[in-house]
PDB file of C-alpha atoms in Angstrom:
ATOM      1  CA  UNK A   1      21.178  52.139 181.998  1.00 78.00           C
ATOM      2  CA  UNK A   2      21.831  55.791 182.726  1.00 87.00           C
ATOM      3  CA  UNK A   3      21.365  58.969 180.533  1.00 95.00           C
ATOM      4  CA  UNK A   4      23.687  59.548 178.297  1.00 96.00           C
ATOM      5  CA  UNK A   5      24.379  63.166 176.631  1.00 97.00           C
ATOM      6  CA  UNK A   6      27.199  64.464 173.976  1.00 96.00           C
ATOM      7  CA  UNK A   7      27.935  68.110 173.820  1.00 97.00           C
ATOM      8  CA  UNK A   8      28.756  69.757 170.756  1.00 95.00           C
ATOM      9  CA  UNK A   9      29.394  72.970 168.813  1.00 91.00           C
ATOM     10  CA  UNK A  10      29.628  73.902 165.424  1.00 88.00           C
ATOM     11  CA  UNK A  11      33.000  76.241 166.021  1.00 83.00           C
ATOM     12  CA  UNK A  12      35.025  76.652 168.675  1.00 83.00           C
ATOM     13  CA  UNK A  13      35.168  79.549 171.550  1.00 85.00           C
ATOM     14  CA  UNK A  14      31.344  79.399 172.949  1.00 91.00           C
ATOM     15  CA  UNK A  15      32.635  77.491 175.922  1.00 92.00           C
ATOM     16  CA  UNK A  16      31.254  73.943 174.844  1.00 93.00           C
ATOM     17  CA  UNK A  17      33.680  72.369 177.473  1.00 94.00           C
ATOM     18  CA  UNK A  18      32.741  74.595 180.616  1.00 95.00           C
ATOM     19  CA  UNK A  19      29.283  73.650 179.697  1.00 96.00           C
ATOM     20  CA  UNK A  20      30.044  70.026 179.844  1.00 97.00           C
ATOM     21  CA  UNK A  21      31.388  70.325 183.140  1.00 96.00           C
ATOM     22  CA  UNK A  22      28.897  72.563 184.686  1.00 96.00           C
ATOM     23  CA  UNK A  23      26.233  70.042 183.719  1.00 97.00           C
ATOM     24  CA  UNK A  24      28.132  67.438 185.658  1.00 97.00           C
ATOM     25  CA  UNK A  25      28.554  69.339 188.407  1.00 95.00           C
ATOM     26  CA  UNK A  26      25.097  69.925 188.318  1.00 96.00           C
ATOM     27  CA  UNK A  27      23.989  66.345 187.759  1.00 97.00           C
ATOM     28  CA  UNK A  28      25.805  65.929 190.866  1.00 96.00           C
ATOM     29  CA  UNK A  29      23.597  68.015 193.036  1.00 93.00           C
ATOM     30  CA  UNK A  30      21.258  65.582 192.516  1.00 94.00           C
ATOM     31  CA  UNK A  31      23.137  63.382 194.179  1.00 94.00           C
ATOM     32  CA  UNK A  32      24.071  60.837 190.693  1.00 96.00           C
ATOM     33  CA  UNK A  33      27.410  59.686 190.135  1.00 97.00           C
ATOM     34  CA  UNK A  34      28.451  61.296 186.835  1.00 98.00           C
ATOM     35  CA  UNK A  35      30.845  60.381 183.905  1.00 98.00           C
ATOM     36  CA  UNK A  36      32.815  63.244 181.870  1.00 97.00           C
ATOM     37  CA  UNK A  37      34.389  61.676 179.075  1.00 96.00           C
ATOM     38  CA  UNK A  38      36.737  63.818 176.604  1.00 94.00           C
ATOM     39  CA  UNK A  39      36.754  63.365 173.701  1.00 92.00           C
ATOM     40  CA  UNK A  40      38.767  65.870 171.770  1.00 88.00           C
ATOM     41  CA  UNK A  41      41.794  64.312 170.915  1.00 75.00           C
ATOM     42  CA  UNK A  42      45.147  66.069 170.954  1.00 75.00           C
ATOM     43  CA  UNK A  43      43.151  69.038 172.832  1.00 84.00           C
ATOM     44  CA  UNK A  44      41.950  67.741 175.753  1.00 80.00           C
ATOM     45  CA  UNK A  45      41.166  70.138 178.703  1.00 89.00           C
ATOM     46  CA  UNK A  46      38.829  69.283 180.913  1.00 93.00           C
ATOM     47  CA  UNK A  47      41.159  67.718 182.710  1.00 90.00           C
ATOM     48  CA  UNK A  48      42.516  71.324 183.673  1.00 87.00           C
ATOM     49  CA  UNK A  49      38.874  72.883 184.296  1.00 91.00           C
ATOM     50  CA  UNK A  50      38.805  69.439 187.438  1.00 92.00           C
ATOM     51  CA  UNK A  51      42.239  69.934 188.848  1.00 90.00           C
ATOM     52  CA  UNK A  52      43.284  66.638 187.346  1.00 89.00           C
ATOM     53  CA  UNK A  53      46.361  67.147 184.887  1.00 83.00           C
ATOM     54  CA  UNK A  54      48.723  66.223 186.935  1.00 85.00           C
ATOM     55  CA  UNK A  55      47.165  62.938 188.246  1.00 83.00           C
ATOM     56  CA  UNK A  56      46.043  61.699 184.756  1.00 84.00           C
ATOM     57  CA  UNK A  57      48.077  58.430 183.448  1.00 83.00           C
ATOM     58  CA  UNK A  58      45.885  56.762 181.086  1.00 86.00           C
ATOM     59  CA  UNK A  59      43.252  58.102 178.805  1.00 86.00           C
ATOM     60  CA  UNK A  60      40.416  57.317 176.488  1.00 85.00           C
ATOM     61  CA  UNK A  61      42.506  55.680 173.855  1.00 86.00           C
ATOM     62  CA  UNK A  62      44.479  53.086 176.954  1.00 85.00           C
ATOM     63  CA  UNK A  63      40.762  52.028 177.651  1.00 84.00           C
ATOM     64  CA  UNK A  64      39.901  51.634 173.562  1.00 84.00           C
ATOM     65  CA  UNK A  65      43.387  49.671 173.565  1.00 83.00           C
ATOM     66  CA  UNK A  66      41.871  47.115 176.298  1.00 76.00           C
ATOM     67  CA  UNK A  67      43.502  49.080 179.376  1.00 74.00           C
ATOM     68  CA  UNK A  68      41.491  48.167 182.794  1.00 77.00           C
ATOM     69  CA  UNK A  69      38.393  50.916 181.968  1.00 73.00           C
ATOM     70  CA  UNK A  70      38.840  51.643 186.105  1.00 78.00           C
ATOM     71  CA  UNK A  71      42.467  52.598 185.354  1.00 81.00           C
ATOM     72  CA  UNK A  72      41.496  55.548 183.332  1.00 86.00           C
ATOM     73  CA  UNK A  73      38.822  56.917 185.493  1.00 92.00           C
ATOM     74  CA  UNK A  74      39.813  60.019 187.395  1.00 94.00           C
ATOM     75  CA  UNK A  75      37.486  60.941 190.877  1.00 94.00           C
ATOM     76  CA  UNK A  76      37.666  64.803 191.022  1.00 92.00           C
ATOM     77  CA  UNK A  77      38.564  66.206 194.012  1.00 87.00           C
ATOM     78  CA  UNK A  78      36.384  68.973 194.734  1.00 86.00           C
ATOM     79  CA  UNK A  79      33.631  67.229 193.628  1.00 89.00           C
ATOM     80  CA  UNK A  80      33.155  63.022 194.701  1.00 89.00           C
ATOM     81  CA  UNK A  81      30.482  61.922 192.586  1.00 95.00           C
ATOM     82  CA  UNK A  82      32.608  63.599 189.526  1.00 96.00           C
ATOM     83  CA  UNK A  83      34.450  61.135 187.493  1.00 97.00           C
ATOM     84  CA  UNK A  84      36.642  61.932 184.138  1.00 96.00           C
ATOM     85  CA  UNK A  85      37.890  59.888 181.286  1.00 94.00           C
ATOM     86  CA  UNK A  86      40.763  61.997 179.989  1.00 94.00           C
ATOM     87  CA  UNK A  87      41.020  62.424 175.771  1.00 88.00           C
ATOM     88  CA  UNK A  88      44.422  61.131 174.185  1.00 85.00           C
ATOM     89  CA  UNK A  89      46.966  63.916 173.831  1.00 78.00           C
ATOM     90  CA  UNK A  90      47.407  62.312 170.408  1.00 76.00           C
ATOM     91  CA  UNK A  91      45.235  62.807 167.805  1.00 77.00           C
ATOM     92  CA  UNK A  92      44.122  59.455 165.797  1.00 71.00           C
ATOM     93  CA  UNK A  93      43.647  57.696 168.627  1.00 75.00           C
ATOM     94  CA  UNK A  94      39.632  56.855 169.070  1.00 77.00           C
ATOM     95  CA  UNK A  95      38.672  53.297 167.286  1.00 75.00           C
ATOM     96  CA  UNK A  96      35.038  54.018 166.617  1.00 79.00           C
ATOM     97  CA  UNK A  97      34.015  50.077 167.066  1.00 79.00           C
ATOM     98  CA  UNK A  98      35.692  50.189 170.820  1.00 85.00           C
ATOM     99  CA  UNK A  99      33.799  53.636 171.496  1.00 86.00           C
ATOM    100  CA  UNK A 100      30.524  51.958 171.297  1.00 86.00           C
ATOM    101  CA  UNK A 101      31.152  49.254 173.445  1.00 87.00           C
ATOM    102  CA  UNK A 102      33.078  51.311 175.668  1.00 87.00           C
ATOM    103  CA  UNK A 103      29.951  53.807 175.696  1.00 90.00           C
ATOM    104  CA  UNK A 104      27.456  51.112 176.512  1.00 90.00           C
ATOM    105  CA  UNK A 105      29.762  49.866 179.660  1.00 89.00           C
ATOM    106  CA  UNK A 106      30.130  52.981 181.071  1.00 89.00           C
ATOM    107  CA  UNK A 107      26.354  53.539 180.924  1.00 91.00           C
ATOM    108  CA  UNK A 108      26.052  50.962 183.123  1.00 92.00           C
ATOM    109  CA  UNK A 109      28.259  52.063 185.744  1.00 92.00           C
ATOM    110  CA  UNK A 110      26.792  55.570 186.131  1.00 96.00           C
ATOM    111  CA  UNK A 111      24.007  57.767 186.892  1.00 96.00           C
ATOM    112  CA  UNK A 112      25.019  60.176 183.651  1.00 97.00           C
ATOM    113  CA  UNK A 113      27.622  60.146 181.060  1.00 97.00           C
ATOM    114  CA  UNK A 114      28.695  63.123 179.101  1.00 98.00           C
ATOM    115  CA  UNK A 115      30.388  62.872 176.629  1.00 96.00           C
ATOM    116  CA  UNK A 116      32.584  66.033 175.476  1.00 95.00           C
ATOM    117  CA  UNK A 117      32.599  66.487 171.516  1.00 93.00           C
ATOM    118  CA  UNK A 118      35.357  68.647 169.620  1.00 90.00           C
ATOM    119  CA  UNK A 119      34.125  71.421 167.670  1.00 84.00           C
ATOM    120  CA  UNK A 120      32.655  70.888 164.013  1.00 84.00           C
ATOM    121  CA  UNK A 121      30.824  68.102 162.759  1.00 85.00           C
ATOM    122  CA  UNK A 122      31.895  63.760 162.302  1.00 86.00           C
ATOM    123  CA  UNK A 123      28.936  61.994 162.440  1.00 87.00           C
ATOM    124  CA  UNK A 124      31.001  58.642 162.021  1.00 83.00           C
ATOM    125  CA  UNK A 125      31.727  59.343 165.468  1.00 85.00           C
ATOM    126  CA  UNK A 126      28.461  60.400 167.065  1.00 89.00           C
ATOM    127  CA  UNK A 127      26.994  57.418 165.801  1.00 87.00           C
ATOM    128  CA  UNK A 128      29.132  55.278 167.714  1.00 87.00           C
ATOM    129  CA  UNK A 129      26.820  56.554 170.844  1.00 92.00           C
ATOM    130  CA  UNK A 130      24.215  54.607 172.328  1.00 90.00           C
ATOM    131  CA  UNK A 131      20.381  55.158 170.085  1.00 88.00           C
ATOM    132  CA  UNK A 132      19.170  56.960 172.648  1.00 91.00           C
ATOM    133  CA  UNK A 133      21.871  59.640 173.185  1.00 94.00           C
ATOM    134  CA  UNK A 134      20.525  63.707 173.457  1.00 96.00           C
ATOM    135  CA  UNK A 135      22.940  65.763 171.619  1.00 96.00           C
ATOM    136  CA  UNK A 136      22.974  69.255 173.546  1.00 97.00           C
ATOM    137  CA  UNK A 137      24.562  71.803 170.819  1.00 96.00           C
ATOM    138  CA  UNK A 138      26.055  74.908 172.459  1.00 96.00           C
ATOM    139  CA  UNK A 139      26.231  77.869 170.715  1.00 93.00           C
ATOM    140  CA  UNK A 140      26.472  82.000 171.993  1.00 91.00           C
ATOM    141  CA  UNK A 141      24.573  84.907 170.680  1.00 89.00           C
ATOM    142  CA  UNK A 142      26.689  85.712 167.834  1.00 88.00           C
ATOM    143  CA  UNK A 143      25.356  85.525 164.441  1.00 89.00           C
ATOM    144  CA  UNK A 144      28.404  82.837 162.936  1.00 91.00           C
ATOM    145  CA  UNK A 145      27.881  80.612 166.491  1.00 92.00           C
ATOM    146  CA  UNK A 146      24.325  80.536 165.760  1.00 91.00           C
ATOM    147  CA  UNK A 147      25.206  79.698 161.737  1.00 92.00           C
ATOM    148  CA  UNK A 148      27.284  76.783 162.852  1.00 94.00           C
ATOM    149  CA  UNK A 149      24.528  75.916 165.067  1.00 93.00           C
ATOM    150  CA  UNK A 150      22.458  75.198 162.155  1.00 94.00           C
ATOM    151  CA  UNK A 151      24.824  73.282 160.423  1.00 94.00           C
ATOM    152  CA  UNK A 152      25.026  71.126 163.334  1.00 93.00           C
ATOM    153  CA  UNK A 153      21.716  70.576 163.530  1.00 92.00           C
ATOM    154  CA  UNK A 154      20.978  70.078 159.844  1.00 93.00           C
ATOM    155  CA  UNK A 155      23.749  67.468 159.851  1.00 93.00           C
ATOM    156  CA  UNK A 156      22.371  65.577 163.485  1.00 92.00           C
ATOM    157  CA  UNK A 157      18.251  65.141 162.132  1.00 92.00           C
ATOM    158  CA  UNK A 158      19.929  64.063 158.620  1.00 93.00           C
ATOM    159  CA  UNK A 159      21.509  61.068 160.983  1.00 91.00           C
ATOM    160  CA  UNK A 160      17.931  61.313 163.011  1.00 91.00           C
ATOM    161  CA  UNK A 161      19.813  61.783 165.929  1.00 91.00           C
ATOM    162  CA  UNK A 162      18.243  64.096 168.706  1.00 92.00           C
ATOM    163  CA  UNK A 163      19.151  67.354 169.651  1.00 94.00           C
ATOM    164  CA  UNK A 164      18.656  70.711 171.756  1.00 96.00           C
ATOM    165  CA  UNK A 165      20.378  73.804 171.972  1.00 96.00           C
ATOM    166  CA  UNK A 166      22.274  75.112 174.839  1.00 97.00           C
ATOM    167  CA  UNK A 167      22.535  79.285 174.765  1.00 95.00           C
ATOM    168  CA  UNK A 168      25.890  80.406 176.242  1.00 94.00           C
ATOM    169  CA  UNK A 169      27.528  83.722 177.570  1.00 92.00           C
ATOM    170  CA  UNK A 170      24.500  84.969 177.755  1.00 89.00           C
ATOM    171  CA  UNK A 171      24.482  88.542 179.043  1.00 82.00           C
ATOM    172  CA  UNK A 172      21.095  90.376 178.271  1.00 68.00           C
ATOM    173  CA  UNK A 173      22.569  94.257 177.936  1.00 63.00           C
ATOM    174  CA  UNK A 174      24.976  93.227 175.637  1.00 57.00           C
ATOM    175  CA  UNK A 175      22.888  90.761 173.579  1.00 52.00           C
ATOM    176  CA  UNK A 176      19.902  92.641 173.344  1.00 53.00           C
ATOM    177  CA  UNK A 177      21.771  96.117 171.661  1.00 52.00           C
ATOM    178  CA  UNK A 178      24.295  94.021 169.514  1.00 49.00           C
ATOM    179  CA  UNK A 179      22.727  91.077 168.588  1.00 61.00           C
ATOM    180  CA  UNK A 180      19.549  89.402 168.380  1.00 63.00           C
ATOM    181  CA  UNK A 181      16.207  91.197 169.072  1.00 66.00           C
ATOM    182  CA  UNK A 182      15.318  88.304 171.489  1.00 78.00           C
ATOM    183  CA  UNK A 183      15.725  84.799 171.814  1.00 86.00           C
ATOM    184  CA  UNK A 184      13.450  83.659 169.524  1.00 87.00           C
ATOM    185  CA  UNK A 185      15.911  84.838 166.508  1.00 88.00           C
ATOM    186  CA  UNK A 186      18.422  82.387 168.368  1.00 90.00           C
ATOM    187  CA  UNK A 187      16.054  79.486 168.075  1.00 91.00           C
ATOM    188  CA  UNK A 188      15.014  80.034 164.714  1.00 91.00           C
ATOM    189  CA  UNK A 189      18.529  80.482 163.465  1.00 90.00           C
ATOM    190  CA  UNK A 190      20.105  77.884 165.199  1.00 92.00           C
ATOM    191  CA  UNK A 191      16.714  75.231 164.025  1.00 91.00           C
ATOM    192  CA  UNK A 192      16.966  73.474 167.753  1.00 93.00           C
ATOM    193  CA  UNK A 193      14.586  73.357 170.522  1.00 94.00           C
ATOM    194  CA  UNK A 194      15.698  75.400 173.658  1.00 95.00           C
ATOM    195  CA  UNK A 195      17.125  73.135 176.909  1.00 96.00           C
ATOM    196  CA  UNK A 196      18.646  76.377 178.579  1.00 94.00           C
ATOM    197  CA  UNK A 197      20.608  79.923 178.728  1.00 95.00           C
ATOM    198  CA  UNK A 198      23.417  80.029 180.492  1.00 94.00           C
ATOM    199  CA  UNK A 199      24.880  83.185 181.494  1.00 92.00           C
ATOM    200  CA  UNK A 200      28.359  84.894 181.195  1.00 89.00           C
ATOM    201  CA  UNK A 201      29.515  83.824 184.165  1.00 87.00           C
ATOM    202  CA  UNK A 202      33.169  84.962 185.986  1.00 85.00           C
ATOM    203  CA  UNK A 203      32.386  81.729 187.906  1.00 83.00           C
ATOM    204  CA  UNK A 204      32.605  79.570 184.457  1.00 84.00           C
ATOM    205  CA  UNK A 205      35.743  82.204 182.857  1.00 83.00           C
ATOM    206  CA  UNK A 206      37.630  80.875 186.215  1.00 78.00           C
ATOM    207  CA  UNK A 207      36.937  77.100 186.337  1.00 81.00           C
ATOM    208  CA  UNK A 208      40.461  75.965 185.282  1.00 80.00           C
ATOM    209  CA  UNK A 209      41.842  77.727 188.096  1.00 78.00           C
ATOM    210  CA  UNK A 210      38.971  76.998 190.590  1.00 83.00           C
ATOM    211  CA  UNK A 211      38.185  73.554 189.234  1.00 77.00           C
ATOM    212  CA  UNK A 212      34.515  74.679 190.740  1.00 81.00           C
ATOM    213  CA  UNK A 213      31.102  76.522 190.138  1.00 86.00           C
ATOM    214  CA  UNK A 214      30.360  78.651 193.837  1.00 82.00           C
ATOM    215  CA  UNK A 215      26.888  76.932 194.439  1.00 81.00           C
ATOM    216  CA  UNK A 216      25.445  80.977 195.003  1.00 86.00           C
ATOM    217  CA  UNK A 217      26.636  81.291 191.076  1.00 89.00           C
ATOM    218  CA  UNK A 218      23.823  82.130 189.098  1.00 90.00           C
ATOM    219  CA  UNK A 219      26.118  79.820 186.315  1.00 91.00           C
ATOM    220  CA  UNK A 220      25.263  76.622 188.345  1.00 92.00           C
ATOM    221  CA  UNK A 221      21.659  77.265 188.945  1.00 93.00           C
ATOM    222  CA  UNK A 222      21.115  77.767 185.359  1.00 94.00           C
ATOM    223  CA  UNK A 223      22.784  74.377 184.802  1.00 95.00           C
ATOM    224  CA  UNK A 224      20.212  73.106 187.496  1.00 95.00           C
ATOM    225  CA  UNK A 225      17.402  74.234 185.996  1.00 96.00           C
ATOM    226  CA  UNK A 226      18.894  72.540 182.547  1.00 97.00           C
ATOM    227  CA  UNK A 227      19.519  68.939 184.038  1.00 96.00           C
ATOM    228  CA  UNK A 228      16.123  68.932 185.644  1.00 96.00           C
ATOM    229  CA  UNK A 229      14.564  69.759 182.306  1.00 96.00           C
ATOM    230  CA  UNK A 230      16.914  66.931 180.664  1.00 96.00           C
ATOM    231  CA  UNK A 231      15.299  64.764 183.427  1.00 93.00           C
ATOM    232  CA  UNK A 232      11.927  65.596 182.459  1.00 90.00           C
ATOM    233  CA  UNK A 233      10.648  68.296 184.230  1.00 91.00           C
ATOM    234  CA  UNK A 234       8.578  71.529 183.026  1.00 88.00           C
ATOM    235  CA  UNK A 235      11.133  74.746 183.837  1.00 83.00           C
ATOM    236  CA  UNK A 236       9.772  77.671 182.518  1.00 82.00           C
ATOM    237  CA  UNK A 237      12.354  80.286 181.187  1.00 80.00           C
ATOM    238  CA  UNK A 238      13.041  82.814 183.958  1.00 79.00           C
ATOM    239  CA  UNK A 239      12.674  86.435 182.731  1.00 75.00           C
ATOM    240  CA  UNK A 240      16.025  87.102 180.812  1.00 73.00           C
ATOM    241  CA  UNK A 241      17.334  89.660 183.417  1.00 71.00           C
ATOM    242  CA  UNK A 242      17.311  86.747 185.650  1.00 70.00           C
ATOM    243  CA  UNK A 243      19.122  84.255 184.184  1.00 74.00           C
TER     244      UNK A 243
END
């Protein structure tokens, strides 16, 4: 079976989506074949962010509703071993019994599947993931994004369901005279263990027009660095100014 990940944020606005898709971009430099699935219903975009809105026919809730699983699979085009399961524009639309099965099958099929939360907090729903599912909670160095952090994260070990935090728009200048002291305060605040810092990126602020991360984009190889950590290996933090 392959990994399977869900990301998730407390509000809206710290980019939860880009980082979904930069991980699967990023998944696929290491040559797997990668799932995106959508699941914010009614506000889908990643469709958008891969150049697929205009192809898309079926969605999530077509394969829930026993549509051909195949039939709602979109390749991206800029990237082959991409795939994408688009959310329903409608909202109401996800059975939470078909979502597990569906989530086991797909599993199967792939390398990694990443699943692509809405903002805010249904447990009902993450439960319907497979036991072994690593919640990645993004959040950016603002002191409410790192407050709904923690109310993520209270809420996931209340379900015992595992979890690590994702830092976003990171840009050290700003962060440092603003915000936080260091990174540490982030942690503690946010009550997750550290997978990665990803930096504010024009790369990432351009991805629905681009539908791609330039592979010299200091955006990507932090996402590398966080998918070889998610596949167990021992990255230390670079030194802040280098991220």
């Amino acid at each position: 079976m392959g990994k399977v990940f869900a990301v998730t944020s407390g509000k809206g606005g710290v980019g939860k989506s880009t980082v979904a898709v930069g991980l699967g971009l990023a998944f696929c430099q290491k040559d797997e074949k990668v799932l995106l699935i959508d699941m914010d219903e009614g506000l889908r975009c990643l469709d958008l962010m891969l150049g697929l809105d205009k192809s898309t026919v079926f969605d999530l809730a077509d394969i829930l509703m026993d549509k051909e699983p195949t039939e709602a699979i979109y390749q991206c085009e800029t990237e082959k071993n991409l795939y994408l399961i688009p959310a329903p524009a409608k909202q109401g639309m996800i059975d939470y019994f078909s979502l597990s099965t569906l989530a086991l099958n797909v599993s199967e099929m792939f390398d990694t599947v990443i699943f692509d939360f809405p903002a805010g907090i249904n447990i009902a729903l993450y439960s319907c993931l497979p036991k072994d599912t690593l919640f990645l909670t993004v959040a950016v160095p603002d002191p409410v994004s790192v407050r709904d952090a923690r109310a993520v994260s209270d809420a996931l070990e209340n379900a015992n369901i595992p979890a690590r935090l994702i830092i976003n728009k990171f840009a050290i200048k700003q962060d440092r005279k603003f915000r936080f002291k260091n990174i540490d305060e982030i942690i503690d605040g946010s009550a997750l263990q550290l997978i990665g810092i990803v930096p504010e990126s024009d790369d990432l602020r351009l991805l629905s027009l681009k539908h791609k991360i330039s592979s010299r984009s200091k955006a990507l190889k932090a996402f590398m660095r966080i998918t070889s950590r998610l596949c167990g290996e021992k990255l230390l933090l670079p030194k802040l100014k280098k991220i």
